[in-house]
Every structure is written in structure tokens, then in C-alpha cells.
Coordinates of C-alpha atoms in Angstrom, one line a residue:
M1 CA 7.9 -36.7 -51.7
S2 CA 7.4 -34.1 -54.3
D3 CA 10.3 -31.7 -55.0
G4 CA 7.7 -28.9 -55.0
L5 CA 7.4 -25.9 -57.2
F6 CA 9.4 -23.5 -55.3
M7 CA 12.9 -23.7 -53.8
A8 CA 14.1 -21.8 -50.7
L9 CA 17.2 -19.8 -51.6
V10 CA 20.3 -20.7 -49.5
P11 CA 22.8 -17.8 -49.1
E12 CA 26.3 -18.3 -50.4
V13 CA 29.0 -19.2 -47.9
F14 CA 31.0 -16.0 -47.3
T15 CA 34.8 -16.3 -47.7
P16 CA 36.6 -13.5 -45.9
P17 CA 38.9 -11.5 -48.1
T18 CA 42.6 -11.6 -47.5
P19 CA 43.1 -9.1 -44.6
A20 CA 45.6 -6.4 -44.8
P21 CA 48.5 -7.1 -42.4
P22 CA 47.2 -5.9 -39.1
I23 CA 49.2 -4.0 -36.6
V24 CA 48.8 -6.2 -33.6
L25 CA 49.8 -5.7 -30.0
Q26 CA 50.5 -8.6 -27.7
Q27 CA 47.8 -8.5 -25.0
T28 CA 47.0 -10.5 -21.9
A29 CA 46.6 -14.1 -23.0
S30 CA 43.5 -16.1 -22.1
R31 CA 45.8 -18.7 -20.5
P32 CA 49.6 -18.6 -19.7
A33 CA 51.8 -18.8 -22.7
A34 CA 54.2 -21.8 -22.7
T35 CA 57.7 -21.8 -24.2
L36 CA 58.3 -24.7 -26.6
R37 CA 61.8 -25.9 -27.6
L38 CA 62.5 -28.6 -30.1
T39 CA 65.1 -29.8 -32.6
T40 CA 63.8 -30.7 -36.0
A41 CA 65.0 -33.7 -38.1
A42 CA 67.2 -31.3 -40.1
G43 CA 69.0 -30.2 -36.9
L44 CA 67.3 -26.8 -36.6
H45 CA 66.8 -25.6 -33.0
L46 CA 63.5 -23.8 -32.5
T47 CA 62.1 -21.9 -29.6
V48 CA 58.4 -20.8 -29.8
L49 CA 57.3 -18.0 -27.4
G50 CA 53.9 -16.5 -26.7
N51 CA 51.6 -19.3 -28.0
T52 CA 48.3 -19.9 -26.1
L53 CA 46.2 -21.2 -29.0
L54 CA 47.8 -24.4 -30.3
S55 CA 48.8 -27.5 -28.2
P56 CA 52.5 -28.5 -27.9
Q57 CA 51.7 -31.6 -29.9
A58 CA 50.3 -29.5 -32.8
L59 CA 53.3 -27.2 -32.7
R60 CA 55.7 -30.1 -32.9
A61 CA 53.9 -31.8 -35.7
A62 CA 53.8 -28.5 -37.7
L63 CA 57.5 -27.6 -37.2
E64 CA 59.1 -31.0 -37.5
P65 CA 59.8 -30.7 -41.3
A66 CA 61.4 -27.3 -41.0
E67 CA 65.0 -27.0 -42.2
S68 CA 65.3 -23.2 -42.2
A69 CA 63.9 -20.1 -40.4
E70 CA 61.8 -19.2 -43.4
R71 CA 60.4 -22.7 -43.6
A72 CA 59.6 -22.8 -39.9
V73 CA 57.6 -19.5 -40.1
T74 CA 55.7 -20.7 -43.2
L75 CA 54.8 -24.0 -41.5
L76 CA 53.8 -22.4 -38.3
E77 CA 51.7 -19.8 -40.0
A78 CA 49.9 -22.5 -42.0
A79 CA 49.2 -24.4 -38.8
Y80 CA 47.5 -21.4 -37.3
R81 CA 45.5 -20.8 -40.5
R82 CA 44.3 -24.4 -40.6
A83 CA 43.1 -24.1 -37.0
G84 CA 41.2 -20.9 -38.1
Y85 CA 43.2 -18.3 -36.2
L86 CA 43.4 -15.5 -38.8
L87 CA 44.8 -12.7 -36.6
V88 CA 48.1 -14.3 -35.5
G89 CA 51.4 -12.7 -36.4
L90 CA 54.9 -14.3 -36.2
R91 CA 58.3 -12.7 -35.7
A92 CA 61.4 -14.8 -36.2
T93 CA 64.9 -14.1 -34.9
P94 CA 67.5 -16.5 -36.5
E95 CA 71.0 -17.2 -35.2
P96 CA 72.8 -18.9 -38.2
A97 CA 75.9 -19.7 -36.2
T98 CA 74.1 -22.0 -33.9
R99 CA 71.3 -23.0 -36.3
S100 CA 68.8 -21.6 -33.8
V101 CA 65.6 -19.7 -34.4
E102 CA 63.4 -17.9 -31.9
I103 CA 59.8 -17.4 -33.1
Q104 CA 57.6 -14.9 -31.2
V105 CA 53.9 -15.6 -31.6
I106 CA 51.8 -12.4 -31.5
E107 CA 48.2 -13.3 -31.0
G108 CA 46.2 -10.4 -32.4
R109 CA 42.7 -9.4 -31.5
L110 CA 39.7 -8.0 -33.3
T111 CA 39.4 -4.7 -31.3
Q112 CA 36.6 -2.9 -33.2
V113 CA 33.5 -3.7 -35.4
R114 CA 32.1 -0.9 -37.5
A115 CA 28.6 -1.6 -38.8
Q116 CA 25.1 -0.4 -38.6
P117 CA 23.5 -1.4 -35.3
G118 CA 21.3 -4.3 -36.6
V119 CA 24.3 -5.9 -38.4
A120 CA 26.7 -5.1 -35.5
A121 CA 24.6 -7.3 -33.2
F122 CA 25.8 -10.4 -35.0
Y123 CA 29.4 -9.7 -34.0
R124 CA 28.8 -9.3 -30.2
G125 CA 31.5 -11.1 -28.3
T126 CA 34.1 -11.2 -31.1
T127 CA 36.2 -8.2 -29.9
F128 CA 39.2 -9.0 -27.8
D129 CA 38.6 -12.7 -28.1
P130 CA 42.0 -14.4 -28.6
A131 CA 40.3 -17.6 -29.8
L132 CA 38.3 -16.0 -32.6
T133 CA 38.6 -18.3 -35.6
E134 CA 37.9 -17.8 -39.3
N135 CA 35.1 -20.4 -39.1
A136 CA 33.4 -18.5 -36.3
L137 CA 33.6 -15.2 -38.3
I138 CA 32.2 -16.9 -41.4
R139 CA 29.3 -18.3 -39.4
R140 CA 28.4 -14.8 -38.1
N141 CA 28.9 -13.3 -41.6
I142 CA 26.4 -15.7 -43.1
L143 CA 23.7 -14.8 -40.6
A144 CA 24.5 -11.1 -40.8
E145 CA 24.3 -11.2 -44.6
M146 CA 20.8 -12.8 -44.4
Y147 CA 19.7 -10.1 -42.0
A148 CA 21.0 -7.4 -44.4
S149 CA 19.5 -8.9 -47.5
R150 CA 16.0 -9.0 -45.9
S151 CA 16.4 -5.3 -45.3
G152 CA 17.4 -4.5 -48.9
L153 CA 21.1 -4.0 -48.0
G154 CA 24.3 -5.2 -49.6
F155 CA 27.0 -6.9 -47.5
R156 CA 30.7 -6.0 -47.9
P157 CA 32.9 -7.0 -44.9
S158 CA 36.6 -6.3 -44.7
L159 CA 39.4 -6.5 -42.2
A160 CA 42.1 -3.8 -41.7
P161 CA 44.4 -2.4 -39.0
A162 CA 42.4 -0.6 -36.3
P163 CA 42.9 3.1 -35.7
Q164 CA 44.5 2.2 -32.3
P165 CA 47.8 0.3 -32.5
G166 CA 47.5 -3.4 -31.6
G167 CA 44.2 -4.4 -33.0
S168 CA 42.2 -5.1 -36.2
L169 CA 39.0 -3.4 -37.4
L170 CA 36.1 -5.3 -39.0
T171 CA 34.1 -3.0 -41.3
V172 CA 30.8 -4.2 -42.7
E173 CA 29.4 -1.9 -45.4
T174 CA 25.7 -2.3 -46.1
P175 CA 24.9 -0.1 -49.1
P176 CA 21.2 -0.1 -50.3
E177 CA 20.5 -2.6 -53.0
P178 CA 19.0 -0.8 -56.0
Q179 CA 17.0 -3.8 -57.2
F180 CA 15.5 -4.6 -53.8
K181 CA 11.7 -5.1 -53.7
P182 CA 10.2 -5.2 -50.2
V183 CA 7.1 -6.8 -51.7
S184 CA 7.3 -9.6 -54.3
G185 CA 5.3 -12.6 -55.3
S186 CA 4.1 -14.8 -58.1
V187 CA 1.0 -16.1 -59.8
V188 CA 1.1 -19.8 -60.7
F189 CA -1.1 -22.0 -62.9
G190 CA -0.5 -25.6 -63.6
N191 CA -2.0 -29.1 -63.7
Y192 CA 0.0 -30.5 -60.7
G193 CA -2.9 -30.9 -58.4
S194 CA -4.7 -34.0 -57.2
R195 CA -6.5 -35.8 -60.0
Y196 CA -10.0 -36.0 -58.4
V197 CA -10.2 -32.6 -56.6
G198 CA -8.9 -30.2 -59.1
G199 CA -5.9 -31.3 -61.1
D200 CA -5.6 -27.8 -62.5
V201 CA -4.5 -25.3 -59.8
L202 CA -4.3 -21.5 -59.7
G203 CA -2.1 -20.2 -56.9
E204 CA -0.7 -16.9 -55.6
N205 CA 2.4 -16.4 -53.4
L206 CA 3.3 -13.1 -51.6
T207 CA 6.5 -12.3 -49.8
L208 CA 7.1 -9.2 -47.7
R209 CA 10.5 -8.0 -46.4
P210 CA 9.8 -5.2 -43.9
G211 CA 13.4 -5.1 -42.6
K212 CA 15.1 -5.8 -39.3
G213 CA 15.6 -9.5 -40.3
W214 CA 11.9 -10.3 -40.9
L215 CA 10.4 -12.3 -43.8
L216 CA 6.6 -12.6 -44.1
G217 CA 4.8 -14.8 -46.6
A218 CA 1.3 -15.8 -47.6
N219 CA 0.1 -18.3 -50.2
Y220 CA -3.3 -19.5 -51.6
S221 CA -4.2 -22.0 -54.2
H222 CA -7.5 -23.1 -55.6
G223 CA -8.3 -26.2 -57.6
L224 CA -10.1 -25.6 -60.9
P225 CA -12.2 -28.8 -61.0
N226 CA -14.3 -28.4 -64.1
L227 CA -11.3 -28.3 -66.5
T228 CA -11.0 -32.1 -66.4
R229 CA -13.7 -34.8 -66.3
A230 CA -12.2 -36.7 -63.3
S231 CA -12.5 -33.7 -61.0
A232 CA -15.9 -32.4 -62.1
G233 CA -17.9 -31.0 -59.2
S234 CA -15.0 -31.2 -56.7
R235 CA -13.5 -28.5 -54.5
S236 CA -9.9 -27.9 -53.4
D237 CA -8.4 -24.9 -51.5
A238 CA -5.2 -24.4 -49.6
G239 CA -3.6 -21.3 -48.0
G240 CA -1.0 -20.4 -45.5
L241 CA 0.8 -17.7 -43.6
M242 CA 4.4 -17.7 -42.4
A243 CA 6.9 -15.4 -40.6
S244 CA 10.6 -15.9 -39.8
L245 CA 13.2 -13.8 -38.2
V246 CA 17.0 -13.9 -38.6
T247 CA 18.8 -13.4 -35.2
P248 CA 22.4 -13.8 -34.1
W249 CA 21.3 -17.1 -32.5
G250 CA 19.6 -18.6 -35.6
I251 CA 16.5 -18.3 -37.7
Y252 CA 13.1 -18.8 -36.0
G253 CA 9.7 -18.8 -37.5
L254 CA 6.0 -19.6 -37.3
S255 CA 3.8 -21.1 -40.1
L256 CA 0.1 -21.7 -40.4
Q257 CA -1.5 -23.8 -43.2
R258 CA -5.0 -25.0 -44.0
S259 CA -6.3 -27.1 -46.8
S260 CA -9.7 -28.6 -47.6
Y261 CA -11.2 -30.7 -50.3
R262 CA -14.4 -32.4 -51.4
L263 CA -14.7 -35.0 -54.2
G264 CA -17.3 -34.4 -56.8
V265 CA -18.8 -36.9 -59.2
A266 CA -15.8 -39.2 -58.8
G267 CA -16.7 -39.6 -55.1
A268 CA -20.5 -40.2 -55.6
P269 CA -22.6 -41.2 -53.8
Y270 CA -20.5 -40.7 -50.6
Y271 CA -18.7 -37.5 -51.6
P272 CA -15.6 -37.7 -49.3
Q273 CA -14.4 -34.4 -47.9
G274 CA -11.7 -33.4 -45.5
T275 CA -9.6 -30.6 -43.9
T276 CA -6.0 -30.4 -42.7
E277 CA -4.8 -27.6 -40.4
T278 CA -1.1 -27.3 -39.5
S279 CA 0.8 -24.9 -37.3
A280 CA 4.5 -25.0 -36.6
L281 CA 7.1 -23.3 -34.6
T282 CA 10.5 -23.7 -36.2
G283 CA 14.1 -23.0 -35.4
S284 CA 17.4 -23.4 -37.2
Q285 CA 20.9 -22.7 -35.9
L286 CA 24.1 -22.5 -38.0
V287 CA 26.5 -24.3 -35.8
W288 CA 29.6 -24.3 -37.9
A289 CA 30.8 -22.9 -41.2
S290 CA 33.9 -22.7 -43.2
P291 CA 34.7 -21.2 -46.7
T292 CA 33.5 -24.5 -48.3
A293 CA 31.1 -26.2 -45.8
R294 CA 28.5 -25.6 -43.2
F295 CA 26.6 -27.6 -40.6
S296 CA 23.2 -26.6 -39.0
L297 CA 20.6 -28.0 -36.6
N298 CA 16.9 -27.5 -36.9
Q299 CA 13.9 -28.1 -34.7
A300 CA 10.1 -27.8 -35.0
L301 CA 7.0 -28.3 -32.9
T302 CA 4.0 -29.0 -35.1
H303 CA 0.3 -29.3 -34.5
V304 CA -1.8 -31.2 -37.0
A305 CA -5.6 -31.4 -37.1
Y306 CA -6.8 -33.7 -40.0
K307 CA -10.4 -34.8 -40.5
S308 CA -11.9 -36.9 -43.3
E309 CA -15.7 -37.4 -43.7
V310 CA -18.3 -38.8 -46.0
L311 CA -22.0 -38.1 -46.6
D312 CA -21.7 -34.3 -45.9
G313 CA -20.1 -34.9 -42.5
A314 CA -22.6 -37.6 -41.3
Y315 CA -19.8 -40.1 -40.9
T316 CA -16.2 -39.6 -39.9
L317 CA -13.5 -41.7 -41.5
A318 CA -10.5 -40.2 -39.7
D319 CA -10.1 -37.7 -36.9
Q320 CA -6.3 -37.2 -36.3
N321 CA -5.4 -34.4 -34.0
Y322 CA -1.9 -34.5 -32.6
N323 CA 1.4 -32.7 -31.9
Y324 CA 4.9 -33.8 -32.9
L325 CA 8.5 -32.8 -32.4
T326 CA 11.1 -32.6 -35.2
L327 CA 14.9 -32.7 -34.6
G328 CA 17.3 -32.6 -37.5
A329 CA 20.7 -31.8 -38.8
Q330 CA 22.0 -30.7 -42.2
G331 CA 25.4 -30.4 -43.7
S332 CA 26.6 -29.1 -47.0
R333 CA 30.0 -28.9 -48.7
N334 CA 31.4 -27.4 -51.9
V335 CA 33.2 -29.9 -54.1
Q336 CA 35.2 -29.6 -57.3
I337 CA 36.0 -32.0 -60.1
G338 CA 38.9 -30.5 -61.9
T339 CA 37.9 -26.8 -62.4
L340 CA 34.1 -27.6 -62.3
P341 CA 32.4 -26.6 -59.0
G342 CA 29.7 -28.6 -57.3
A343 CA 28.0 -29.1 -53.9
V344 CA 26.8 -32.0 -51.8
N345 CA 24.1 -31.8 -49.2
L346 CA 23.0 -34.3 -46.5
A347 CA 20.1 -33.9 -44.0
V348 CA 18.7 -36.2 -41.4
G349 CA 15.6 -35.8 -39.2
Y350 CA 13.7 -37.5 -36.5
N351 CA 9.9 -37.0 -35.9
L352 CA 8.3 -38.0 -32.6
G353 CA 4.5 -37.9 -31.9
L354 CA 3.8 -36.3 -28.5
S355 CA 0.0 -36.6 -28.1
G356 CA -2.2 -39.1 -26.3
K357 CA -4.9 -41.2 -27.8
R358 CA -7.8 -39.3 -29.1
G359 CA -10.1 -39.1 -32.1
T360 CA -9.4 -42.1 -34.4
L361 CA -5.8 -42.4 -33.1
V362 CA -6.9 -44.7 -30.2
Y363 CA -6.4 -48.2 -31.6
D364 CA -3.4 -50.0 -30.2
V365 CA -2.9 -52.4 -33.0
P366 CA 0.0 -52.6 -35.6
S367 CA -2.3 -51.7 -38.5
A368 CA -3.7 -48.5 -37.0
P369 CA -2.0 -45.1 -37.1
Q370 CA -0.5 -44.1 -33.8
S371 CA -0.5 -40.7 -32.1
R372 CA 2.9 -41.3 -30.7
F373 CA 4.4 -42.2 -34.1
R374 CA 8.1 -42.2 -34.9
N375 CA 10.0 -41.9 -38.1
W376 CA 13.4 -41.0 -39.5
T377 CA 13.9 -39.0 -42.7
L378 CA 17.1 -38.8 -44.8
S379 CA 18.0 -36.8 -47.9
A380 CA 21.2 -36.4 -49.9
S381 CA 21.9 -34.6 -53.1
W382 CA 24.9 -33.7 -55.4
Q383 CA 24.7 -30.8 -57.8
Q384 CA 27.6 -30.8 -60.2
N385 CA 28.5 -28.4 -63.0
L386 CA 29.6 -30.1 -66.2
P387 CA 31.6 -28.8 -69.3
K388 CA 30.0 -26.4 -71.7
G389 CA 27.3 -25.2 -69.3
W390 CA 25.7 -28.5 -68.6
S391 CA 24.8 -29.6 -65.1
L392 CA 23.9 -32.8 -63.2
N393 CA 21.8 -33.2 -60.1
A394 CA 21.5 -36.6 -58.3
A395 CA 19.2 -36.8 -55.2
A396 CA 18.0 -39.5 -52.9
S397 CA 15.5 -39.1 -50.1
G398 CA 13.5 -41.5 -47.9
Q399 CA 11.6 -42.1 -44.7
W400 CA 11.6 -45.0 -42.3
G401 CA 8.3 -45.3 -40.4
I402 CA 8.9 -47.2 -37.1
N403 CA 5.2 -47.7 -36.6
T404 CA 2.0 -46.9 -38.6
Q405 CA 1.9 -43.2 -39.4
P406 CA -1.0 -40.7 -39.4
A407 CA -2.2 -39.7 -42.8
N408 CA -0.1 -36.5 -43.0
Q409 CA 3.1 -38.2 -42.0
Q410 CA 3.0 -40.8 -44.7
W411 CA 5.6 -40.9 -47.5
V412 CA 3.7 -39.8 -50.7
L413 CA 5.0 -40.1 -54.3
G414 CA 3.7 -39.1 -57.7
G415 CA 3.3 -36.0 -59.7
Y416 CA 5.4 -33.0 -60.9
G417 CA 9.0 -33.6 -59.8
S418 CA 8.2 -37.0 -58.2
L419 CA 7.4 -39.9 -60.5
A420 CA 6.1 -37.5 -63.2
A421 CA 4.7 -40.3 -65.3
W422 CA 1.8 -40.7 -62.8
T423 CA -0.8 -38.6 -61.1
S424 CA -0.1 -36.8 -57.8
G425 CA -0.1 -39.1 -54.8
I426 CA -0.1 -42.3 -56.7
L427 CA 1.8 -44.2 -54.0
S428 CA 1.8 -43.7 -50.2
G429 CA 3.0 -45.6 -47.2
D430 CA 4.6 -45.4 -43.8
G431 CA 8.1 -45.3 -45.4
G432 CA 9.7 -45.2 -48.7
Y433 CA 12.3 -43.6 -50.9
L434 CA 12.8 -41.5 -54.0
L435 CA 15.8 -41.5 -56.3
R436 CA 16.0 -38.8 -59.0
T437 CA 18.7 -37.8 -61.4
V438 CA 18.4 -34.8 -63.7
A439 CA 20.8 -33.6 -66.5
Q440 CA 20.2 -30.0 -67.6
T441 CA 21.4 -28.2 -70.7
P442 CA 22.9 -24.7 -70.7
N443 CA 20.5 -21.8 -71.3
W444 CA 19.9 -20.9 -74.9
N445 CA 19.1 -17.2 -75.4
W446 CA 17.5 -15.3 -78.2
Q447 CA 16.5 -11.6 -78.0
G448 CA 15.7 -11.9 -74.3
W449 CA 14.0 -15.3 -74.5
Q450 CA 15.6 -18.2 -72.7
V451 CA 15.1 -21.9 -72.9
N452 CA 16.7 -25.0 -71.4
A453 CA 16.0 -28.7 -71.4
Q454 CA 16.2 -31.4 -68.9
A455 CA 16.3 -35.2 -69.0
F456 CA 15.5 -37.2 -65.8
A457 CA 15.2 -40.6 -64.4
E458 CA 13.2 -41.5 -61.3
Q459 CA 12.5 -44.5 -59.1
G460 CA 10.3 -44.4 -56.0
A461 CA 8.8 -47.0 -53.6
V462 CA 6.7 -47.2 -50.5
A463 CA 6.1 -49.7 -47.8
T464 CA 3.7 -50.0 -44.8
H465 CA 4.7 -50.8 -41.3
Y466 CA 2.0 -53.5 -41.0
R467 CA 1.8 -56.0 -43.7
A468 CA -1.1 -58.4 -43.9
P469 CA -0.5 -62.0 -45.0
G470 CA -0.1 -62.2 -48.7
V471 CA 0.3 -58.5 -49.2
P472 CA 3.6 -57.4 -50.9
G473 CA 6.0 -55.4 -48.8
W474 CA 7.3 -52.8 -51.3
R475 CA 5.5 -51.1 -54.2
M476 CA 7.8 -49.5 -56.7
L477 CA 7.5 -47.4 -59.8
A478 CA 10.2 -45.9 -62.1
D479 CA 10.1 -43.6 -65.1
V480 CA 12.3 -41.6 -67.5
G481 CA 11.3 -38.2 -68.9
V482 CA 12.2 -34.9 -70.4
G483 CA 11.4 -31.3 -69.6
L484 CA 11.6 -27.8 -71.1
T485 CA 11.6 -24.5 -69.4
F486 CA 10.9 -21.3 -71.4
T487 CA 11.4 -17.8 -69.9
A488 CA 10.1 -14.7 -71.5
P489 CA 11.9 -11.2 -71.4
W490 CA 9.2 -10.1 -68.9
K491 CA 10.1 -13.1 -66.6
T492 CA 7.1 -15.3 -67.3
S493 CA 8.2 -18.9 -67.3
L494 CA 6.6 -22.1 -68.5
S495 CA 7.9 -25.5 -67.4
V496 CA 6.8 -28.7 -69.1
Q497 CA 7.5 -32.3 -68.0
A498 CA 6.6 -35.5 -69.8
A499 CA 7.6 -39.0 -68.5
R500 CA 6.9 -42.6 -69.4
P501 CA 7.0 -45.7 -67.2
V502 CA 10.0 -48.0 -67.4
A503 CA 9.6 -50.4 -64.4
N504 CA 7.2 -51.4 -61.7
K505 CA 6.8 -53.9 -58.9
N506 CA 3.8 -55.0 -56.8
V507 CA 1.4 -52.3 -58.1
T508 CA -2.1 -52.8 -59.4
A509 CA -3.2 -52.3 -62.9
A510 CA -5.3 -49.3 -61.8
T511 CA -2.2 -47.7 -60.3
L512 CA -0.2 -48.2 -63.6
A513 CA -3.1 -46.8 -65.6
S514 CA -3.2 -43.5 -63.5
Q515 CA -0.7 -41.8 -65.7
R516 CA -0.3 -38.1 -66.6
A517 CA 0.8 -37.4 -70.2
V518 CA 2.3 -33.9 -69.5
Y519 CA 2.7 -31.7 -66.5
F520 CA 3.0 -27.9 -67.0
V521 CA 3.5 -25.0 -64.6
L522 CA 3.1 -21.4 -65.8
Q523 CA 4.5 -18.8 -63.5
Q524 CA 4.6 -15.0 -63.5
P525 CA 6.7 -13.2 -60.8
F526 CA 6.1 -9.6 -59.7

């Protein structure tokens, strides 16, 4: 599928600052503390008191290499940190004459959170929790930071001793962000549209951040058919609305999209036309996070109404009206090669059609699209910084269609960011894959102007669930190309891509000939 023209921003993983040594008071444990006694390989006799967080096996494994009191404290402290317990204190009492050490574990508590009410809601349940881990705090910080940023607020958390003895205080400062804009958007013009229904597209995007965790958006695009001969007389429009809310339990949203088209002279004398309406309820929960990784779940319930007609609606080619459920998971992790940072991402999803047979989704044969379709999706990417400001991005994505898919669930390739040597939608099938590697130069700057270059290689293929005798299974295209992105001092940007074919398999001559010399996208944010 196409990479698209816009990228959703993912907040940085928050790494808690090193806390000041808290004054902690031993409090009632969540379960009885057990006394552990062991003798290390070096003959050091250890007694551990007050532990309720780590298992005896974990304590023994951590302390076995200890040969001195100092080493025992260091090893035990590291074991608690690895398990994520950041408010644990240790007090050692050595007896050199007998080579014995008594270690008192002091399990501290977060006793107070100081933050504005909206942000403080993300930390409910953390105070006086003996099992509070660094990972749990990072997860809450990520969501709280998203909430604050949507309200035009900064995010500065810190840990310190609480005013009362025996606890720690979490303070979250949220100063106003001077550059915050509650209303923003962009105007986009490019030739990334469908060849026959307006290859040149003018679009507008609008984003509103009214506060309290809300994000509202609207978009509209219109094909400009008469700028190219192939799309003369055609019509193409698309628009949508979306809303999402950050809560302590995740991010939840609603989106509505509608698109319509009508072929002009290229579709004579039948003049095909169609509409697609999509509405979706979405949810995403950040399940686990660490300073370098995160894992989340996502769900969606989507309704699709797609209709395709000819002869001004006199005859219906397709009437696909159905609901489907999406369940998915996504993980990401920061990586490092030497001193160069990078990140890997992996996502998997399962889509299940829920509707009964209706419209043209009524034929129970392998070659016909099914209302209760099923498919798996998978994507993986690796972004890596290289020396001297260069970067490399390798991505793979794909879909496995378990049965014949409705039109809007097919795997579609071709166009800007997806087999850029060909026109949009050049290949489609029930399943397929796309491999894409991009190398990017550092930015070159001159008096406020900025430019960078990219070189890329792509390979994509599609397949259908049902294959008639004599019809090849996979159809594949591959290309290589270059791109340039120019940015003006007033933030106007122009991106240009040009690619040329390098390989193909089982595609027709007409498919190979449907090439695009250059793609461009001109964008002005406001």
C-alpha cells in the first residue's frame, strides 16, 4: 500500500530523570516480608530483610557473585532496577569478623503527585503502591505527555523527596508552549491521484487542538481532471472528519470518510462511477513501555459502503456494504549501532468481516468477494542514522487474504511512495507485499532554504485468493528512483520523485506501459 503523504507523529519515549535520593519510610508491605539467608561462592554470609518484591530465586541469583558488602549492595540494587522498582533503598550492616552482612530492604512509596488536574488523572493508583515500576511510570508519562501536548502544554516530570518523611513526590510541570497553535493545517497540490479520475489533486487538511486531550481533524481533496488528457471530463472528490481523545486508558477515536469518482472520456461510453463511505471507531492502548521500547494493542470497528455503477447509475457493478473488526498489536524499540541511534517497529493485524450476505456480496464461490472476509496484515521497519547525517530506512509490509476480499480490503500498489515508476493503483489483489529501502542525505542549508535527496529501491507484488487455470499466481514490479525535497524559509515544501522499472513478472504490456515520469507534491503548512 502507499506510504501516504502525511505521517502520524509518535511521541518520544520518556526516560525518567535520575531521582534525588528519597527519604523513604518502611510501610506495611503488600505481602509478608521473608528473610533470606545465603552464603556466596566467596564465603560471604548474607541476610536480606524486608523484601516483598523479588522472589528468593531472583535474590539468590543476584547475590551469588558478591564477595564484599559493597558488592552485595551494588548487585542487589541492580536487580531491583532491572525489575523496574525505582523507589527501593538498601541499608547494609557488615560484620567483618564473621564475614557476615545484613541488608535491610526499604521499599519506598510514591506518596504524592503534584500536577494540574487533567494530567494528574493519568497517575491515579500510583501512590502507596509498593509494586510501582519504572516501566509503569513511563507508560503513564507517555500518555500524560500526549494529553499535555494537545493542550499546548510542556511536560517536565521529576521525582524528589516528599514533604512528609517516608515518601517520594512526583511533580509534573506543564508550562505553556510558546509555539503552540490550536489550529493548524496545510494545503497540498500534487499529481499523486488516480490516472483516469484526476491525477492532479488539490487538498486541504485542518487540525484543531481544543484542549483536554482532544484532537479534531478535517480533510478534503479534489481531482483536477482537465490538466491531463487521460482524466479529461472526470470527477474525483474525497473528504473526511476525525476526532480522538487521549485518556489514562488509551487513545480512542471516530473517523468518517467519503470519496466519489466518475470517469470521463476514458470511460466512454459507460462512464463508470462510484462512492465509498467509511466510518470507524478506533482504540489503542499502550500496554507496556520502557526507556527504549513500547508495546501497544489496537482495535477498530469499521463500516464500509462501496458502490460502483455504469451508465449514470442504470446498472450496478458492485454493491458492497459490510462491517469488519480489526485487532492488532504493535511494538517498537530503539537500537544503536556504535554511537548511531535507530529504531525498529513491528505491527501485526487481523481483519474479520462481520456482516451477512447482501448487495453483491452474496455469491458463495471462491472467485467472489466475501462479506465475512479474513486477512492478516504485517509491517516491519528499521530506521537507522548513519555517519555524517545520512540515514537509512528499510520497510516491509504485506497482507495475506484468506479468501477473496471486497474491493476496499484489497492490497493496492503503485504511485507516490509505492512503486513510484507507475501510476497509482497499478496492481491490486487479495494479498501481496511491498519492500522499500530509502537512503537519505543530510539537509543542506543556505540562507533559510533547505534541500535533501533520497535514493530508493522498491519491489511489490500482489496475488489473488482464487486463481483460474492458466492465470499466474503472483504479479510483481520493481523499480529504483531518486527524490529531492526543497523547503523554503516560509515552510513551503516541494517533494519530487522519479523512478524507473528494473524488474517485472507476470504483468501485461499495458501494465508496464502505465508509467509516471515524475511525481511531485507541493505543500504549504499554516
